[in-house]
PDB file of C-alpha atoms in Angstrom:
ATOM      1  CA  MET N   6      66.727  35.802 -50.674  1.00 48.00           C
ATOM      2  CA  PRO N   7      68.525  34.300 -53.833  1.00 52.00           C
ATOM      3  CA  VAL N   8      71.764  35.134 -54.152  1.00 54.00           C
ATOM      4  CA  ALA N   9      72.861  37.663 -56.680  1.00 60.00           C
ATOM      5  CA  LEU N  10      74.700  36.990 -59.540  1.00 62.00           C
ATOM      6  CA  PRO N  11      78.060  38.316 -60.850  1.00 69.00           C
ATOM      7  CA  ARG N  12      77.688  40.281 -64.126  1.00 89.00           C
ATOM      8  CA  ILE N  13      79.977  38.375 -66.355  1.00 94.00           C
ATOM      9  CA  GLU N  14      81.971  39.918 -68.632  1.00 96.00           C
ATOM     10  CA  LEU N  15      83.968  38.447 -71.383  1.00 98.00           C
ATOM     11  CA  GLY N  16      87.724  39.706 -73.165  1.00 97.00           C
ATOM     12  CA  ASP N  17      90.264  38.678 -75.462  1.00 97.00           C
ATOM     13  CA  ILE N  18      92.984  37.181 -74.300  1.00 98.00           C
ATOM     14  CA  THR N  19      96.237  39.422 -75.025  1.00 97.00           C
ATOM     15  CA  PRO N  20     100.187  39.351 -74.788  1.00 97.00           C
ATOM     16  CA  HIS N  21      99.408  41.408 -71.452  1.00 97.00           C
ATOM     17  CA  ASN N  22      96.868  39.009 -69.792  1.00 97.00           C
ATOM     18  CA  ILE N  23      98.545  35.504 -70.762  1.00 97.00           C
ATOM     19  CA  LYS N  24      99.929  35.378 -67.343  1.00 97.00           C
ATOM     20  CA  GLN N  25      95.989  35.349 -65.950  1.00 97.00           C
ATOM     21  CA  LEU N  26      95.312  32.745 -67.947  1.00 98.00           C
ATOM     22  CA  LYS N  27      98.188  30.663 -66.547  1.00 98.00           C
ATOM     23  CA  VAL N  28      97.360  31.046 -63.332  1.00 97.00           C
ATOM     24  CA  LEU N  29      93.716  30.155 -63.814  1.00 98.00           C
ATOM     25  CA  ASN N  30      94.633  27.443 -65.834  1.00 98.00           C
ATOM     26  CA  GLN N  31      97.133  25.997 -63.478  1.00 97.00           C
ATOM     27  CA  VAL N  32      94.040  26.049 -60.289  1.00 97.00           C
ATOM     28  CA  VAL N  33      91.348  24.916 -62.422  1.00 97.00           C
ATOM     29  CA  PHE N  34      93.042  22.138 -64.532  1.00 96.00           C
ATOM     30  CA  PRO N  35      94.720  19.103 -63.191  1.00 93.00           C
ATOM     31  CA  VAL N  36      97.379  19.478 -66.561  1.00 92.00           C
ATOM     32  CA  THR N  37      99.816  22.021 -67.309  1.00 93.00           C
ATOM     33  CA  TYR N  38      99.469  23.349 -70.492  1.00 95.00           C
ATOM     34  CA  ASN N  39     102.994  24.292 -72.090  1.00 95.00           C
ATOM     35  CA  ASP N  40     104.569  27.248 -73.898  1.00 96.00           C
ATOM     36  CA  LYS N  41     103.252  25.841 -77.291  1.00 97.00           C
ATOM     37  CA  PHE N  42      99.256  26.156 -75.988  1.00 97.00           C
ATOM     38  CA  TYR N  43      99.712  29.929 -74.385  1.00 98.00           C
ATOM     39  CA  LYS N  44     101.453  30.979 -77.540  1.00 97.00           C
ATOM     40  CA  ASP N  45      99.045  28.982 -79.871  1.00 96.00           C
ATOM     41  CA  VAL N  46      96.408  30.253 -78.234  1.00 97.00           C
ATOM     42  CA  LEU N  47      97.216  34.605 -78.817  1.00 97.00           C
ATOM     43  CA  ASP N  48      96.541  33.544 -82.000  1.00 96.00           C
ATOM     44  CA  VAL N  49      93.048  32.142 -82.147  1.00 97.00           C
ATOM     45  CA  GLY N  50      91.071  35.429 -81.810  1.00 96.00           C
ATOM     46  CA  GLU N  51      87.440  35.138 -80.609  1.00 97.00           C
ATOM     47  CA  LEU N  52      87.879  31.270 -80.131  1.00 98.00           C
ATOM     48  CA  ALA N  53      90.101  32.343 -77.036  1.00 98.00           C
ATOM     49  CA  LYS N  54      88.136  34.715 -74.296  1.00 98.00           C
ATOM     50  CA  LEU N  55      88.361  35.742 -70.602  1.00 98.00           C
ATOM     51  CA  ALA N  56      85.675  36.035 -68.496  1.00 98.00           C
ATOM     52  CA  PHE N  57      85.979  38.585 -65.900  1.00 97.00           C
ATOM     53  CA  SER N  58      83.517  39.579 -62.604  1.00 94.00           C
ATOM     54  CA  ILE N  59      84.646  43.045 -61.475  1.00 90.00           C
ATOM     55  CA  ASP N  60      87.685  42.933 -63.918  1.00 90.00           C
ATOM     56  CA  ILE N  61      88.875  39.511 -62.034  1.00 94.00           C
ATOM     57  CA  VAL N  62      89.323  36.680 -64.386  1.00 97.00           C
ATOM     58  CA  VAL N  63      87.635  33.473 -63.316  1.00 97.00           C
ATOM     59  CA  GLY N  64      86.777  31.580 -66.350  1.00 98.00           C
ATOM     60  CA  ALA N  65      88.100  31.189 -69.762  1.00 98.00           C
ATOM     61  CA  VAL N  66      87.528  29.393 -72.909  1.00 98.00           C
ATOM     62  CA  CYS N  67      90.587  28.525 -75.802  1.00 98.00           C
ATOM     63  CA  CYS N  68      89.022  26.248 -78.650  1.00 98.00           C
ATOM     64  CA  ARG N  69      91.438  26.206 -82.008  1.00 97.00           C
ATOM     65  CA  THR N  70      89.632  24.600 -85.380  1.00 97.00           C
ATOM     66  CA  ASP N  71      90.802  20.897 -86.692  1.00 96.00           C
ATOM     67  CA  MET N  72      90.197  19.493 -90.101  1.00 95.00           C
ATOM     68  CA  GLN N  73      89.432  15.847 -89.491  1.00 87.00           C
ATOM     69  CA  GLU N  74      88.491  13.154 -92.434  1.00 87.00           C
ATOM     70  CA  GLY N  75      87.380  16.477 -94.583  1.00 92.00           C
ATOM     71  CA  GLN N  76      85.609  17.860 -91.783  1.00 94.00           C
ATOM     72  CA  ARG N  77      86.169  21.100 -90.282  1.00 96.00           C
ATOM     73  CA  LYS N  78      85.671  21.130 -86.431  1.00 96.00           C
ATOM     74  CA  LEU N  79      86.069  23.329 -83.837  1.00 97.00           C
ATOM     75  CA  TYR N  80      87.685  21.647 -80.336  1.00 98.00           C
ATOM     76  CA  ILE N  81      86.950  23.036 -77.380  1.00 98.00           C
ATOM     77  CA  MET N  82      90.348  22.677 -76.019  1.00 98.00           C
ATOM     78  CA  THR N  83      90.118  23.760 -72.160  1.00 98.00           C
ATOM     79  CA  LEU N  84      86.343  25.618 -70.201  1.00 98.00           C
ATOM     80  CA  GLY N  85      86.787  26.154 -67.130  1.00 97.00           C
ATOM     81  CA  CYS N  86      86.119  28.370 -64.337  1.00 96.00           C
ATOM     82  CA  LEU N  87      87.225  29.170 -60.398  1.00 96.00           C
ATOM     83  CA  GLY N  88      85.194  27.129 -58.157  1.00 94.00           C
ATOM     84  CA  PRO N  89      83.466  29.504 -56.209  1.00 92.00           C
ATOM     85  CA  TYR N  90      82.277  30.881 -59.347  1.00 93.00           C
ATOM     86  CA  ARG N  91      80.843  27.453 -60.642  1.00 92.00           C
ATOM     87  CA  ARG N  92      76.708  27.331 -60.920  1.00 91.00           C
ATOM     88  CA  CYS N  93      76.810  31.243 -61.880  1.00 92.00           C
ATOM     89  CA  GLY N  94      76.513  31.133 -65.476  1.00 93.00           C
ATOM     90  CA  VAL N  95      80.551  31.842 -65.970  1.00 96.00           C
ATOM     91  CA  GLY N  96      80.866  28.277 -68.116  1.00 96.00           C
ATOM     92  CA  LYS N  97      77.294  28.762 -70.120  1.00 96.00           C
ATOM     93  CA  LYS N  98      78.933  31.993 -71.207  1.00 97.00           C
ATOM     94  CA  LEU N  99      81.826  30.744 -72.205  1.00 98.00           C
ATOM     95  CA  LEU N 100      80.556  27.710 -73.988  1.00 98.00           C
ATOM     96  CA  ASP N 101      77.327  30.193 -75.429  1.00 97.00           C
ATOM     97  CA  HIS N 102      80.073  32.056 -77.234  1.00 98.00           C
ATOM     98  CA  VAL N 103      81.830  29.135 -78.806  1.00 97.00           C
ATOM     99  CA  MET N 104      78.106  28.300 -79.691  1.00 97.00           C
ATOM    100  CA  LYS N 105      77.884  31.153 -82.019  1.00 97.00           C
ATOM    101  CA  ILE N 106      81.139  31.392 -82.936  1.00 96.00           C
ATOM    102  CA  ALA N 107      79.738  28.723 -84.498  1.00 96.00           C
ATOM    103  CA  LYS N 108      76.566  28.603 -85.748  1.00 96.00           C
ATOM    104  CA  ASP N 109      77.814  32.498 -87.409  1.00 96.00           C
ATOM    105  CA  ASP N 110      80.394  31.015 -89.147  1.00 95.00           C
ATOM    106  CA  GLY N 111      77.836  27.931 -90.479  1.00 94.00           C
ATOM    107  CA  GLN N 112      81.351  26.158 -92.140  1.00 95.00           C
ATOM    108  CA  TYR N 113      81.563  24.035 -88.594  1.00 96.00           C
ATOM    109  CA  ASP N 114      80.286  20.577 -88.948  1.00 95.00           C
ATOM    110  CA  ALA N 115      81.003  19.964 -85.207  1.00 95.00           C
ATOM    111  CA  ILE N 116      82.060  20.613 -81.890  1.00 97.00           C
ATOM    112  CA  PHE N 117      83.560  18.596 -79.691  1.00 97.00           C
ATOM    113  CA  LEU N 118      86.675  18.334 -76.989  1.00 98.00           C
ATOM    114  CA  HIS N 119      87.793  15.751 -74.434  1.00 97.00           C
ATOM    115  CA  VAL N 120      87.093  15.541 -70.065  1.00 97.00           C
ATOM    116  CA  GLN N 121      88.311  13.246 -68.013  1.00 96.00           C
ATOM    117  CA  ILE N 122      86.148  10.090 -67.187  1.00 96.00           C
ATOM    118  CA  SER N 123      86.109  11.222 -63.531  1.00 96.00           C
ATOM    119  CA  ASN N 124      85.010  14.644 -64.214  1.00 96.00           C
ATOM    120  CA  ASP N 125      81.114  14.270 -63.195  1.00 96.00           C
ATOM    121  CA  GLU N 126      80.441  17.241 -62.988  1.00 95.00           C
ATOM    122  CA  ALA N 127      82.246  18.773 -66.791  1.00 96.00           C
ATOM    123  CA  LEU N 128      79.962  16.117 -68.083  1.00 97.00           C
ATOM    124  CA  GLN N 129      76.789  16.821 -66.714  1.00 97.00           C
ATOM    125  CA  PHE N 130      77.303  20.656 -67.570  1.00 97.00           C
ATOM    126  CA  TYR N 131      77.919  19.694 -71.149  1.00 98.00           C
ATOM    127  CA  ASN N 132      75.210  17.278 -71.262  1.00 97.00           C
ATOM    128  CA  LYS N 133      72.427  19.909 -70.472  1.00 96.00           C
ATOM    129  CA  PHE N 134      73.831  21.569 -73.604  1.00 96.00           C
ATOM    130  CA  GLY N 135      73.414  18.686 -76.194  1.00 96.00           C
ATOM    131  CA  PHE N 136      76.933  16.888 -75.808  1.00 98.00           C
ATOM    132  CA  LYS N 137      77.031  13.754 -76.422  1.00 97.00           C
ATOM    133  CA  ILE N 138      79.700  10.828 -74.889  1.00 97.00           C
ATOM    134  CA  ILE N 139      80.411   9.932 -78.427  1.00 96.00           C
ATOM    135  CA  ASP N 140      83.912   7.490 -77.388  1.00 97.00           C
ATOM    136  CA  THR N 141      86.431   6.998 -74.073  1.00 97.00           C
ATOM    137  CA  LYS N 142      89.829   7.465 -75.410  1.00 96.00           C
ATOM    138  CA  GLN N 143      92.645   5.338 -73.056  1.00 96.00           C
ATOM    139  CA  GLU N 144      95.499   6.622 -71.516  1.00 95.00           C
ATOM    140  CA  TYR N 145      94.819  10.403 -73.330  1.00 95.00           C
ATOM    141  CA  TYR N 146      95.710  12.481 -70.728  1.00 93.00           C
ATOM    142  CA  LYS N 147      99.784  12.029 -69.370  1.00 91.00           C
ATOM    143  CA  ARG N 148     100.785  11.986 -65.978  1.00 89.00           C
ATOM    144  CA  ILE N 149      97.184  12.008 -64.215  1.00 93.00           C
ATOM    145  CA  GLU N 150      94.704   9.510 -62.944  1.00 94.00           C
ATOM    146  CA  PRO N 151      92.639   8.406 -64.161  1.00 96.00           C
ATOM    147  CA  ALA N 152      93.904   8.818 -67.624  1.00 96.00           C
ATOM    148  CA  ASP N 153      91.091   7.817 -69.863  1.00 96.00           C
ATOM    149  CA  ALA N 154      88.874  10.826 -71.260  1.00 97.00           C
ATOM    150  CA  THR N 155      85.558  10.889 -72.203  1.00 97.00           C
ATOM    151  CA  TYR N 156      85.357  12.334 -76.269  1.00 96.00           C
ATOM    152  CA  LEU N 157      82.172  14.543 -76.081  1.00 97.00           C
ATOM    153  CA  LYS N 158      80.212  15.960 -79.638  1.00 97.00           C
ATOM    154  CA  GLU N 159      77.177  18.725 -79.302  1.00 94.00           C
ATOM    155  CA  VAL N 160      75.007  16.169 -80.737  1.00 80.00           C
TER     156      VAL N 160
END
């Protein structure tokens, strides 16, 4: 008998729940984000969301808009979920939200992100959604090994 997947709801990141995002990021990611990251997340509106399962934060996505070489790009800074909720649709729901924003806006030239080169699970996840490796950035990360990152872009 198949396991029932939890119902996932997306919610805004606010000053009242920003600490939940910090805790989630500390558990999910090998890097530490500074206070400026969290301050900036509060200002991006729909580009940052928490994923809830029965009122428990189980995932999050945080993006920003970048201008590079005259192009407006949507950069996924973080997208992650707690281990027990992987392969339950949390990441898909978060990524679908981001991709819908980009499509509805109509002014983004690309969606891109960086993934640590050793994170095969994340690379496979993004590949399923049409992201391809464009480049490898040497020494992209500070204080973690491997320090290199793959640069992915939705194609």
